[in-house]
Amino acid sequence: MYAQMVKSEGSSGEETPEEREFQDRIDRGEKIEPKEWMPAGYRKTLIRQISQHAHSEIVGQLPEGNWITRAPTLERKQILLAKVQDEAGHGLYLYSAAETLGISRDEMYEQLHSGKAKYSSIFNYPTLTWADMGAVGWLVDGAAIMNQVPLQRTSYGPYSRAMIRICKEESFHQRQGYHIMMKMARGTEAQREMAQDALNRFWYPALMMFGPSDANSVHSEQSMAWKIKINTNDELRQRFVNETVPQAEFLGLEVPDPDLAWNEEKGGYDFSQPDWDEFFEVLKGNGPCNKERLGARVKAWEDGAWFRDGLTAYAEKASARRAASATAAE
Amino acid sequence: MSKEWPLWEIFIRSQNGLNHRHVGSLHAPDAETAILNARDVYTRRKEGVSIWVVKAVDITASQPSLKGPIFDPAEDKVYRHPTFYDIPDDVEHM
């Protein structure tokens, strides 16, 4: 869900014996490990999905990085720094999982920087007030967890292990966000309004994170058979709404949806869909912050080039020196 | 375009008394920097007391396709396990 609308590459034509055996292994609950045989489509879809997820973690640092220098207390600043550092770590776990499938790190960066690869739509929205740090942790990380917990059982070993590490760390992110919301919702009237405003702005973008309905999508079916997608987008979105609405009520805040109502029969809430036209516009690059986010990412990469090159030159020199002194000692 | 840093496999000992265990990989220009980066990427919550880094290209792995020939021969050697031997209950300390 940090990976949205990942196209699945099913095989064309008849199933080969290798493909059958591969599917049987997945059905038995076996994990697939890097150098083992896998259908080309499985590899391609996974690279796309894992790298998109990694890009989201990396770009996801930017909306929060915005508030590190403006955190209201030293403690909040330390917490936010730790959270943003975690996002960097999560990106790195995922990039190395994707690399086991045969794509290089630089290739993935190139795809992100050129706009060929996507990242989650959510990070193209601005973070305007401190309450947004609360809403992001609570809703955005909350929605991410909803998707990542089942993905711990995904069929690809390195991906599964990365998700397990990430889930262990992610719970802190959501709780610190909710903690900020509690403080603000119970603070002064101005603070409460800020909290409500943050919820108003992030509610629908958070619902979009799960992607459009994929109930009848062929891509989705193939990915589910391969166990690289565990639930449908609608299932996860429903689960998210069911869990989040009572949390908003606890805060005394109102979910910005006049049609929100408990549906006894289905045992969940009825709720309004987000504006899917807006979603597709954001994915196309026309969201409020697309240019700024990608621009900041590309600038960081380019501005750091001299430093990366310097470290490479130093490593080569040191290695040559070691080789020379080893020869001299002989 | 700059050269991509080599890939390092990272092994962490979570506490004394346990083996180092593979936790993932990362890119770094040299071994020293790989250790520094591994600290930040893999031990932010005190997950380790010791780090090993090994260049990924220096690892030789067995072929997954040879899994059968390599590992199956152990399958029919049940006599390597203590439970293979039926010893009466009266015999103690065995």
Coordinates of N, CA and C in Angstrom, one line a residue, chain A residues 35 86 92-93 96 99 105-106 165 169 172 308-309 311-312 315-316, chain B residues 1-5 7 23 25 27 29-30 41-42 44-45 47 64:
Chain A
K35 N 18.0 -17.5 -5.3 CA 18.6 -18.0 -6.5 C 17.7 -19.2 -7.0
D86 N 14.1 5.6 11.1 CA 13.5 4.3 10.8 C 13.0 4.1 9.4
L92 N 15.9 0.9 3.2 CA 17.1 0.1 2.9 C 16.9 -1.4 3.0
Y93 N 16.1 -1.8 4.0 CA 15.8 -3.3 4.0 C 15.1 -3.7 2.7
S96 N 17.4 -3.8 -0.4 CA 18.2 -5.0 -0.5 C 17.4 -6.2 -0.8
E99 N 17.0 -6.2 -4.5 CA 18.3 -6.5 -5.2 C 18.5 -8.0 -5.3
R105 N 20.8 -1.4 -7.1 CA 20.3 -0.2 -6.4 C 20.3 1.0 -7.3
D106 N 21.3 1.2 -8.1 CA 21.3 2.4 -8.9 C 20.2 2.4 -9.9
R165 N 10.8 -7.3 10.1 CA 11.6 -6.2 10.7 C 10.8 -4.9 10.8
E169 N 9.0 -2.4 14.0 CA 9.4 -1.1 14.3 C 8.2 -0.1 14.1
F172 N 5.6 1.7 16.9 CA 6.0 2.9 17.5 C 5.6 4.1 16.7
R308 N 30.0 10.6 -2.2 CA 30.0 9.2 -2.5 C 31.3 8.8 -3.3
D309 N 31.6 9.7 -4.3 CA 32.8 9.5 -5.1 C 34.0 9.6 -4.3
L311 N 34.4 8.9 -1.1 CA 34.5 7.7 -0.3 C 35.0 6.5 -1.1
T312 N 34.5 6.4 -2.3 CA 35.0 5.4 -3.2 C 36.5 5.5 -3.5
A315 N 38.5 4.5 -0.5 CA 38.5 3.0 -0.4 C 39.4 2.4 -1.4
E316 N 39.5 2.9 -2.6 CA 40.4 2.3 -3.6 C 41.8 2.5 -3.2
Chain B
M1 N 28.7 9.1 -14.6 CA 27.9 8.6 -13.5 C 28.9 7.9 -12.5
S2 N 28.6 8.1 -11.2 CA 29.5 7.5 -10.2 C 29.3 6.0 -10.1
K3 N 30.4 5.4 -9.6 CA 30.3 3.9 -9.4 C 29.4 3.5 -8.3
E4 N 28.7 2.4 -8.4 CA 27.9 2.0 -7.3 C 28.8 1.3 -6.3
W5 N 28.5 1.6 -5.0 CA 29.3 1.0 -3.9 C 29.0 -0.5 -3.9
L7 N 28.1 -4.3 -2.5 CA 27.1 -4.8 -1.6 C 27.8 -5.6 -0.5
V23 N 21.4 -10.8 8.7 CA 20.3 -10.0 8.9 C 19.8 -9.2 7.7
S25 N 21.5 -6.9 4.0 CA 22.7 -6.4 3.3 C 22.6 -4.9 3.2
H27 N 24.9 -1.3 1.1 CA 26.0 -0.8 0.2 C 26.9 0.1 1.0
P29 N 31.3 1.9 0.7 CA 32.5 1.9 -0.1 C 33.6 0.9 0.4
D30 N 33.7 0.7 1.7 CA 34.7 -0.2 2.3 C 34.1 -0.9 3.5
V41 N 21.7 0.8 10.3 CA 20.6 0.2 9.6 C 20.0 -1.0 10.4
Y42 N 20.9 -1.7 11.1 CA 20.4 -3.0 11.7 C 20.4 -3.1 13.2
R44 N 19.4 -0.3 15.5 CA 18.9 1.0 16.1 C 18.3 0.7 17.5
R45 N 17.9 -0.6 17.7 CA 17.2 -0.8 19.0 C 18.0 -1.9 19.8
E47 N 19.9 -4.3 18.9 CA 19.8 -5.7 18.4 C 21.1 -6.5 18.4
P64 N 20.8 -23.9 -5.7 CA 19.5 -24.4 -5.3 C 19.0 -25.6 -6.1

